[in-house]
Coordinates of C-alpha atoms and ligand atoms in Angstrom, one line a residue:
M609 CA -20.4 -13.4 2.7
A610 CA -23.0 -14.1 5.3
D611 CA -21.9 -16.1 8.4
D612 CA -21.7 -19.8 7.9
N613 CA -23.7 -20.5 11.1
L614 CA -26.6 -18.4 10.0
G615 CA -28.8 -21.4 9.0
A616 CA -32.5 -20.5 9.3
R617 CA -32.0 -18.4 12.4
P618 CA -34.5 -15.5 12.6
P619 CA -33.0 -12.0 12.4
R620 CA -32.0 -10.8 15.9
A621 CA -32.0 -7.3 17.3
L622 CA -29.1 -6.1 19.2
P623 CA -29.5 -4.5 22.6
Q624 CA -29.4 -0.8 22.2
V625 CA -27.9 1.6 24.7
P626 CA -30.5 4.4 24.6
R627 CA -29.2 7.6 23.0
W628 CA -29.9 9.6 26.2
Q629 CA -27.8 7.1 28.1
S630 CA -25.1 7.2 25.5
L631 CA -25.0 11.0 26.0
R632 CA -24.9 10.7 29.7
N633 CA -22.2 8.0 29.3
S634 CA -20.1 10.1 27.0
L635 CA -18.7 12.1 30.0
K636 CA -17.9 8.8 31.7
L637 CA -16.5 7.4 28.5
A638 CA -14.2 10.4 28.2
A639 CA -13.1 10.1 31.8
D640 CA -12.8 6.3 32.0
P641 CA -13.4 4.6 28.7
L642 CA -12.4 1.1 29.9
G643 CA -14.7 1.2 32.9
A644 CA -17.6 2.7 31.0
L645 CA -17.3 0.2 28.1
G646 CA -17.0 -2.7 30.7
A647 CA -20.2 -1.4 32.4
I648 CA -22.0 -1.5 29.0
H649 CA -21.0 -5.1 28.5
A650 CA -22.0 -6.0 32.0
R651 CA -25.5 -4.5 31.4
Y652 CA -26.2 -5.2 27.8
G653 CA -24.1 -8.4 27.0
D654 CA -21.2 -9.1 24.6
T655 CA -22.5 -6.9 21.7
A656 CA -24.5 -3.7 21.9
R657 CA -25.3 -0.7 19.8
L658 CA -24.5 2.7 21.2
Y659 CA -23.8 6.2 20.2
I660 CA -20.2 7.2 20.7
G661 CA -20.1 10.6 22.3
G662 CA -23.9 10.5 22.1
V663 CA -23.6 11.1 18.3
Q664 CA -21.8 8.4 16.3
P665 CA -23.8 5.1 16.0
S666 CA -21.6 2.2 16.6
V667 CA -21.6 -1.5 17.6
L668 CA -19.4 -2.4 20.5
T669 CA -18.4 -6.0 20.8
R670 CA -16.3 -8.4 22.8
D671 CA -17.8 -11.5 21.2
P672 CA -14.8 -13.4 19.7
G673 CA -17.0 -14.9 17.0
L674 CA -18.0 -11.5 15.8
V675 CA -14.5 -10.2 16.0
Q676 CA -13.3 -13.1 13.9
H677 CA -16.2 -12.5 11.4
V678 CA -15.2 -8.9 11.0
L679 CA -11.4 -9.3 10.9
Q680 CA -11.1 -12.6 9.2
K681 CA -14.1 -14.5 7.9
N682 CA -15.8 -11.6 6.0
H683 CA -12.9 -9.2 6.1
R684 CA -13.6 -8.0 2.6
N685 CA -16.7 -6.3 3.8
Y686 CA -14.9 -4.3 6.5
A687 CA -12.7 -1.3 6.0
K688 CA -10.7 0.7 8.5
S689 CA -12.7 3.6 9.9
A690 CA -12.4 7.3 8.9
F691 CA -10.5 7.8 12.2
T692 CA -7.6 5.5 11.1
L693 CA -7.7 6.6 7.4
G694 CA -7.7 10.3 8.5
F695 CA -4.4 9.7 10.2
A696 CA -2.8 9.3 6.8
R697 CA -2.8 13.1 6.4
Y698 CA -0.1 13.2 9.0
I699 CA 1.7 9.8 8.7
G700 CA 1.2 9.0 5.1
H701 CA -0.4 6.1 3.2
G702 CA 1.6 3.2 4.5
L703 CA 0.3 -0.3 5.3
L704 CA -1.5 0.8 8.5
T705 CA -3.5 3.6 6.8
N706 CA -4.0 2.1 3.4
E707 CA -7.0 0.1 2.0
G708 CA -8.3 -2.1 -0.8
P709 CA -6.2 -3.4 -3.7
D710 CA -3.4 -0.9 -3.1
W711 CA -3.0 -2.1 0.5
L712 CA -2.9 -5.7 -0.7
R713 CA -0.2 -5.0 -3.3
Q714 CA 1.9 -3.2 -0.7
R715 CA 1.3 -5.9 1.9
R716 CA 2.4 -8.7 -0.5
L717 CA 5.5 -6.6 -1.2
I718 CA 6.5 -5.9 2.4
Q719 CA 5.4 -9.0 4.3
P720 CA 8.3 -11.2 3.2
G721 CA 10.6 -8.5 4.7
F722 CA 9.4 -9.5 8.1
H723 CA 9.9 -13.2 7.9
R724 CA 11.7 -15.0 10.8
Q725 CA 15.1 -14.9 9.2
R726 CA 15.2 -11.2 8.8
V727 CA 14.0 -10.7 12.3
A728 CA 16.7 -13.1 13.4
G729 CA 19.2 -10.9 11.6
L730 CA 18.0 -7.9 13.6
T731 CA 18.4 -9.5 17.0
G732 CA 22.0 -8.5 17.3
L733 CA 21.1 -4.9 16.8
M734 CA 18.2 -5.1 19.3
Q735 CA 20.6 -6.5 21.9
E736 CA 23.1 -3.8 21.2
I737 CA 20.5 -1.1 21.9
V738 CA 19.2 -2.9 25.0
A739 CA 22.8 -3.1 26.3
E740 CA 23.5 0.6 25.5
T741 CA 20.3 1.5 27.4
L742 CA 20.9 -0.7 30.4
A743 CA 24.7 -0.1 30.9
P744 CA 24.3 3.5 32.2
L745 CA 21.5 2.4 34.5
A746 CA 23.7 -0.4 35.9
Q747 CA 26.4 2.2 36.5
Q748 CA 24.0 4.5 38.3
A749 CA 22.7 1.7 40.4
A750 CA 26.3 0.6 41.3
A751 CA 27.1 4.2 42.3
S752 CA 24.0 4.6 44.5
G753 CA 23.9 1.5 46.7
G754 CA 22.9 -1.1 44.1
A755 CA 19.5 0.3 42.9
V756 CA 18.2 3.0 40.6
A757 CA 14.6 4.2 40.2
V758 CA 13.6 4.8 36.6
P759 CA 10.4 6.2 34.9
A760 CA 9.1 3.0 33.3
H761 CA 7.2 4.4 30.3
A762 CA 9.8 7.0 29.4
L763 CA 12.5 4.4 29.5
M764 CA 10.6 1.8 27.4
T765 CA 9.6 4.4 24.9
R766 CA 13.1 5.6 24.4
L767 CA 14.3 2.0 24.1
T768 CA 11.7 0.8 21.6
F769 CA 12.0 3.9 19.5
R770 CA 15.7 3.4 19.1
I771 CA 15.2 -0.3 18.3
I772 CA 12.7 0.4 15.5
A773 CA 14.5 3.5 14.2
R774 CA 17.8 1.6 13.9
S775 CA 16.0 -1.5 12.5
V776 CA 14.7 0.7 9.7
F777 CA 17.5 3.2 9.2
S778 CA 20.5 1.5 10.8
T779 CA 22.9 4.1 12.2
S780 CA 21.9 6.9 9.9
F781 CA 20.5 9.2 12.6
A782 CA 22.5 11.1 15.1
E783 CA 21.1 11.0 18.7
A784 CA 19.7 14.5 18.5
E785 CA 17.9 13.7 15.3
L786 CA 16.4 10.5 16.8
D787 CA 15.0 12.6 19.7
R788 CA 13.6 15.1 17.2
L789 CA 12.0 12.3 15.2
A790 CA 10.4 10.8 18.3
Q791 CA 9.2 14.2 19.4
L792 CA 7.6 15.0 16.0
I793 CA 5.8 11.7 15.9
T794 CA 4.5 12.1 19.5
E795 CA 3.3 15.7 18.8
I796 CA 1.6 14.8 15.6
Q797 CA -0.2 11.9 17.2
A798 CA -1.3 14.0 20.2
F799 CA -2.7 16.7 17.9
Y800 CA -4.6 14.2 15.7
I801 CA -6.2 12.4 18.7
G802 CA -7.3 15.8 20.0
T803 CA -9.0 16.6 16.7
I804 CA -11.0 13.4 16.9
R805 CA -11.8 13.3 20.6
Q806 CA -12.8 17.0 20.8
P807 CA -13.8 17.9 17.3
Y808 CA -15.8 20.9 18.6
F809 CA -12.5 22.7 19.2
N810 CA -11.4 22.2 15.6
F811 CA -12.7 25.6 14.5
W812 CA -10.6 27.2 17.3
R813 CA -7.6 25.0 16.4
R814 CA -7.9 26.2 12.8
L815 CA -8.1 29.8 14.0
R816 CA -5.0 29.4 16.1
G817 CA -3.1 27.9 13.3
R818 CA -2.8 24.5 15.0
F819 CA -3.6 22.5 11.8
R820 CA -1.0 24.5 9.9
R821 CA 1.5 23.8 12.6
A822 CA 0.7 20.0 12.5
D823 CA 1.2 20.1 8.7
A824 CA 4.5 21.8 9.2
R825 CA 5.6 19.1 11.6
T826 CA 4.6 16.4 9.1
A827 CA 6.6 18.2 6.4
E828 CA 9.6 18.4 8.7
L829 CA 9.3 14.7 9.5
R830 CA 9.0 13.7 5.9
A831 CA 11.9 16.0 4.9
L832 CA 14.1 14.4 7.6
L833 CA 13.3 10.8 6.5
G834 CA 13.4 11.7 2.8
R835 CA 16.9 13.0 3.1
Y836 CA 18.2 9.7 4.5
I837 CA 16.3 7.7 1.9
A838 CA 17.8 9.8 -0.9
Q839 CA 21.3 9.5 0.7
R840 CA 21.0 5.7 0.9
Q841 CA 19.9 5.5 -2.7
A842 CA 22.8 7.7 -3.8
A843 CA 25.3 5.7 -1.8
S844 CA 24.1 2.4 -3.3
A845 CA 24.2 3.8 -6.8
A846 CA 27.8 5.0 -6.4
P847 CA 30.5 3.0 -8.3
R848 CA 32.1 0.4 -6.0
A849 CA 29.7 1.2 -3.3
P850 CA 30.0 -1.0 -0.2
A851 CA 27.2 -3.5 0.5
P852 CA 24.2 -1.5 1.9
P853 CA 23.1 -2.2 5.5
D854 CA 20.7 -5.1 6.0
D855 CA 18.0 -3.0 7.5
L856 CA 14.2 -2.6 6.9
L857 CA 14.8 0.5 4.7
Q858 CA 17.0 -1.6 2.4
M859 CA 14.2 -4.2 2.4
L860 CA 11.8 -1.6 1.2
L861 CA 14.2 -0.3 -1.4
D862 CA 15.1 -3.7 -2.8
A863 CA 11.5 -5.0 -2.9
R864 CA 10.0 -5.5 -6.4
Y865 CA 6.3 -5.7 -7.4
E866 CA 5.5 -9.2 -8.6
D867 CA 3.5 -7.9 -11.6
T868 CA 5.8 -5.2 -13.0
G869 CA 9.2 -6.0 -11.4
E870 CA 9.4 -2.3 -10.5
P871 CA 10.6 -1.0 -7.1
M872 CA 8.4 1.3 -5.0
A873 CA 8.3 5.0 -5.8
P874 CA 10.5 7.0 -3.3
A875 CA 7.4 8.7 -1.8
R876 CA 5.9 5.3 -1.1
V877 CA 9.2 4.0 0.5
L878 CA 8.9 7.1 2.8
D879 CA 5.3 6.4 3.6
E880 CA 6.0 2.7 4.5
A881 CA 9.2 3.6 6.5
L882 CA 7.3 6.2 8.5
I883 CA 4.4 3.8 9.3
L884 CA 6.9 1.3 10.6
L885 CA 8.4 3.9 12.9
V886 CA 4.9 4.9 14.1
A887 CA 3.3 1.5 14.4
G888 CA 6.5 -0.2 15.6
H889 CA 7.4 1.5 18.8
E890 CA 4.5 2.8 20.9
T891 CA 2.8 -0.5 21.0
S892 CA 5.9 -2.4 22.2
A893 CA 6.8 0.4 24.6
N894 CA 3.4 0.2 26.2
A895 CA 3.5 -3.6 26.5
L896 CA 7.0 -3.5 28.0
T897 CA 5.9 -0.8 30.4
W898 CA 3.0 -2.9 31.7
L899 CA 5.3 -5.9 31.9
L900 CA 7.6 -3.9 34.2
Y901 CA 4.6 -2.9 36.3
L902 CA 3.5 -6.6 36.6
L903 CA 6.9 -8.0 37.3
A904 CA 7.5 -5.4 40.0
H905 CA 4.3 -6.7 41.6
H906 CA 4.9 -10.4 40.9
P907 CA 8.6 -11.0 41.8
A908 CA 8.1 -14.7 41.8
E909 CA 7.3 -14.6 38.1
A910 CA 10.4 -12.6 37.5
R911 CA 12.5 -15.2 39.4
L912 CA 11.1 -18.0 37.2
I913 CA 12.3 -16.1 34.1
Q914 CA 15.7 -15.5 35.7
A915 CA 16.1 -19.2 36.7
E916 CA 15.1 -20.4 33.3
T917 CA 17.6 -17.9 31.6
A918 CA 20.4 -18.9 33.9
A919 CA 19.7 -22.6 33.3
A920 CA 19.6 -22.1 29.5
L921 CA 22.4 -19.6 29.0
G922 CA 24.7 -19.5 32.1
A923 CA 26.3 -16.1 32.1
R924 CA 26.1 -15.3 28.4
G925 CA 23.4 -13.3 26.7
P926 CA 20.7 -14.8 24.5
A927 CA 20.9 -15.3 20.7
F928 CA 17.9 -15.6 18.4
A929 CA 18.3 -19.4 18.4
D930 CA 18.1 -19.5 22.3
L931 CA 14.7 -17.8 22.3
P932 CA 12.6 -21.0 22.1
R933 CA 14.3 -22.2 25.3
L934 CA 13.4 -19.0 27.1
G935 CA 9.6 -19.5 27.0
R936 CA 8.8 -18.1 30.4
A937 CA 9.8 -14.6 29.3
L938 CA 7.5 -15.0 26.2
C939 CA 4.6 -16.2 28.4
A940 CA 5.0 -13.2 30.6
V941 CA 4.9 -10.9 27.5
Q942 CA 1.8 -12.6 26.1
E943 CA 0.0 -12.5 29.5
T944 CA 0.9 -8.8 29.8
M945 CA -0.7 -8.2 26.4
R946 CA -3.8 -10.1 27.5
L947 CA -4.3 -7.8 30.5
Y948 CA -3.1 -4.7 28.8
P949 CA -3.5 -5.1 25.0
P950 CA -1.6 -2.1 23.5
A951 CA -4.2 -2.0 20.6
W952 CA -7.1 -2.0 23.1
M953 CA -9.7 -1.2 20.5
V954 CA -9.8 -2.0 16.7
D955 CA -12.3 -0.4 14.5
R956 CA -13.9 -1.2 11.2
V957 CA -16.8 0.0 9.0
A958 CA -19.2 -2.3 7.1
L959 CA -19.0 -1.6 3.4
A960 CA -22.2 -3.4 2.6
D961 CA -25.1 -5.0 4.5
D962 CA -24.0 -8.2 6.2
D963 CA -25.3 -10.6 8.8
Y964 CA -23.7 -12.6 11.6
Q965 CA -25.7 -15.4 13.2
G966 CA -28.9 -13.7 12.4
L967 CA -27.7 -10.3 13.4
R968 CA -28.4 -7.7 10.7
I969 CA -25.4 -5.4 10.1
P970 CA -26.4 -2.5 7.9
K971 CA -23.9 -0.9 5.5
G972 CA -22.0 1.8 7.3
T973 CA -22.1 0.2 10.7
L974 CA -19.1 1.3 12.7
F975 CA -17.6 -1.6 14.8
S976 CA -15.6 -1.1 17.9
L977 CA -13.9 -4.4 18.6
F978 CA -13.1 -4.1 22.3
L979 CA -10.0 -6.3 22.6
Y980 CA -9.4 -5.2 26.2
G981 CA -12.9 -6.5 27.2
L982 CA -12.4 -9.7 25.1
H983 CA -9.1 -10.5 26.9
R984 CA -10.6 -10.1 30.4
D985 CA -13.9 -11.9 29.8
A986 CA -14.5 -14.6 32.4
Q987 CA -16.4 -16.6 29.7
H988 CA -13.0 -17.4 28.2
W989 CA -10.4 -17.0 31.0
D990 CA -10.1 -18.3 34.5
A991 CA -9.5 -15.5 37.0
P992 CA -9.2 -13.0 34.2
A993 CA -7.9 -10.2 36.3
E994 CA -4.9 -12.2 37.6
F995 CA -1.4 -12.1 36.0
R996 CA -0.7 -15.8 35.3
P997 CA 1.9 -16.2 32.5
A998 CA 1.6 -20.0 32.9
R999 CA -1.7 -19.8 30.9
F1000 CA 0.5 -19.3 27.8
A1001 CA 2.8 -22.3 28.5
P1002 CA 2.8 -24.7 25.5
D1003 CA 1.1 -27.4 27.5
A1004 CA -1.5 -25.2 29.2
P1005 CA -5.2 -25.5 28.1
R1006 CA -6.1 -22.6 25.8
P1007 CA -9.4 -20.8 25.5
L1008 CA -11.5 -23.0 23.2
V1009 CA -12.7 -20.1 21.2
P1010 CA -10.6 -18.7 18.4
F1011 CA -10.0 -14.9 18.6
A1012 CA -10.5 -14.8 22.4
Y1013 CA -6.9 -13.5 22.4
A1014 CA -6.0 -11.1 19.6
P1015 CA -3.4 -8.5 20.7
F1016 CA -2.1 -8.4 17.1
G1017 CA -5.5 -8.3 15.4
G1018 CA -6.3 -11.1 13.0
G1019 CA -7.1 -12.0 9.4
P1020 CA -5.2 -10.5 6.5
R1021 CA -4.5 -7.3 8.4
L1022 CA -2.8 -9.2 11.3
C1023 CA 0.1 -7.0 12.6
V1024 CA 3.0 -7.4 10.1
G1025 CA 5.4 -6.7 12.9
L1026 CA 4.2 -9.5 15.1
Q1027 CA 7.4 -11.6 15.0
F1028 CA 9.6 -8.5 15.3
A1029 CA 7.6 -7.3 18.3
L1030 CA 7.6 -10.7 20.1
T1031 CA 11.3 -11.2 19.6
E1032 CA 12.0 -7.6 20.7
M1033 CA 9.9 -7.9 23.9
Q1034 CA 11.2 -11.3 24.8
L1035 CA 14.8 -10.1 24.5
V1036 CA 14.2 -7.0 26.5
A1037 CA 12.6 -9.0 29.3
V1038 CA 15.4 -11.6 29.3
E1039 CA 18.2 -9.0 29.2
L1040 CA 16.6 -6.7 31.8
L1041 CA 16.1 -9.5 34.3
R1042 CA 19.6 -10.9 33.7
T1043 CA 20.9 -7.6 35.0
F1044 CA 18.3 -6.4 37.5
D1045 CA 15.5 -7.4 39.9
V1046 CA 12.5 -5.1 39.3
E1047 CA 10.9 -3.6 42.4
W1048 CA 8.0 -1.4 43.2
P1049 CA 8.9 1.8 45.1
E1050 CA 6.2 2.3 47.7
G1051 CA 4.3 5.6 48.0
Q1052 CA 3.4 6.1 44.3
P1053 CA -0.1 7.0 43.3
P1054 CA -2.2 4.1 41.9
V1055 CA -1.4 3.5 38.3
V1056 CA -4.3 4.3 36.0
E1057 CA -4.7 3.0 32.4
Q1058 CA -5.0 5.7 29.7
P1059 CA -6.5 4.3 26.5
L1060 CA -5.4 6.7 23.7
I1061 CA -4.6 5.2 20.3
T1062 CA -2.7 2.7 22.4
L1063 CA -3.2 1.7 26.0
R1064 CA -0.6 3.4 28.2
P1065 CA -0.4 4.3 31.9
R1066 CA -1.6 7.9 32.7
G1067 CA 1.5 9.9 33.3
D1068 CA 4.3 7.5 34.2
F1069 CA 5.4 5.4 37.2
Q1070 CA 8.7 4.4 38.6
V1071 CA 10.2 1.0 39.0
R1072 CA 13.4 0.4 41.0
L1073 CA 16.0 -1.6 39.2
R1074 CA 18.2 -3.5 41.7
L1075 CA 21.5 -4.9 40.4
R1076 CA 21.7 -8.6 40.7
P1077 CA 24.9 -10.2 42.0
A1078 CA 27.2 -11.0 39.1
Ligands
LIG1366 C1 3.4 -5.2 21.1 C2 3.6 -4.8 19.9 C3 2.5 -4.6 18.8 C4 1.1 -4.8 18.9 C5 0.3 -5.1 20.1 C6 0.6 -4.5 17.6 C7 -0.7 -4.6 17.3 C8 -1.2 -4.4 16.0 C9 -2.6 -4.6 15.6 C10 -3.7 -5.0 16.5 C11 -2.7 -4.4 14.3 C12 -3.9 -4.5 13.4 C13 -4.7 -3.2 13.4 C14 -6.0 -3.4 12.7 O1 -6.4 -4.5 12.2 O2 -6.7 -2.4 12.5 C15 -1.4 -4.0 13.8 C16 -1.0 -3.7 12.5 C17 0.2 -3.3 12.1 N1 1.4 -3.3 12.8 FE1 1.5 -3.9 14.7 N2 1.7 -4.2 16.7 C18 2.8 -4.3 17.5 C19 4.1 -4.1 17.0 C20 4.4 -3.7 15.7 C21 5.8 -3.5 15.2 C22 7.0 -3.7 16.0 C23 5.7 -3.2 13.9 C24 6.7 -2.9 12.9 C25 8.0 -3.3 13.0 C26 4.3 -3.1 13.6 C27 3.7 -2.7 12.4 C28 2.4 -2.8 12.0 C29 1.9 -2.5 10.7 C30 2.7 -1.9 9.5 C31 0.5 -2.8 10.8 C32 -0.5 -2.6 9.6 C33 -0.6 -3.9 8.9 C34 -1.6 -4.0 7.7 O3 -2.7 -3.4 7.9 O4 -1.3 -4.6 6.7 N3 3.5 -3.5 14.7 N4 -0.5 -4.1 14.9

């Protein structure tokens, strides 16, 4: 499908970052991808051709119309890149790494499992885990003069991993197993990114048995999850079995294909459960880490959230039904993801020749949809570098252009966990600020963004959590 606006427009050539410059840029790109890509936009405009690493031809864009074209209007012509699909070797063929009719069939099956009501049902569990995580910190703070310094990213990663693991598998896993699961997923991801970013070391990696070791980790991960899935199935099949837990694993096991009425094969259940663990914690962990960073630097915004929460709830904690009245926390979360979109870059490959407003897109074009650049573009946002949650207030004027804000992607492959993630992050923000003020301990090195698969801070930073008066 060509773009609707094409009309009689003559074909237009895209600015091309010369290959020599791409090569020279590749070092900068490795050291500071966000700065280097921003500089390309500043010099060449919203859309430009370049060679990633001086080798791979690619189209970089922060044009919301083109992002919408690729993700939504002509999505059928755009598949995920080899980079994403290659990840399936390690994390299986779940929704995130699947393509074509098979993806669509799985998506139709799984999507209803994420509707509002089920997410509402998981809120209690989310709150329990937040409370379990914050209670020891409150004790430590009380024992040490009222405040405790914590590593923000480590804390949020632990919290969100526990939330997604227990949302999928309820209480099946012992603490030690949860830690092992998280460690295996982190190690596998780090290895895979290395093979893509520095492919010239792959020969050496192979020689040193690194690929074999990554495969062994994948096998351990799958065996761990497979055991629990088999146990759950056996428990449900037992005579007079108690009602199974109402978690996402049970949703996957109970789902039936519309056409055949059959359930998913066990290996597929495993693939989908694993994808939920992988896709469902690092993104939220990074967004919450950046939220802590921003709140520590903008205490007035934190106070607004605290005042709204106190007015709506008094001393009690929030239930799912309260969330619409706690909009300031949600605005802060949304604004955080504008400034620091966890999925900072989304990629796609053109399956056939296409055009967009006179721009010829040959088959095989690799698109880098630069969400970070899109979200900070002064063409769509006033004072784009500033943290202003009020932009997301219901009565605030929105950017006029669709897809100027797309932290969850868009079109048919929009994040299936969107509702889950927003609920989780809003709850964490509310609960954390009910208990603590968030402060910035002076003397830390500047925080630098590290865009890996997701956008995280390089290393970690500390925030000081100060107990609020009861
Ligand atoms: C702040 C949190 C999150 C952000 C920013 C985020 C972002 C995204 C984005 C941008 C995509 C689309 C990728 C593409 O088009 O190539 C996506 C897909 C996906 N996300 Fe999320 N996500 C978040 C949380 C979650 C959670 C909590 C879950 C699971 C409970 C989840 C599960 C998935 C899955 C399974 C897909 C693939 C969907 C498909 O292709 O059909 N995500 N996410």
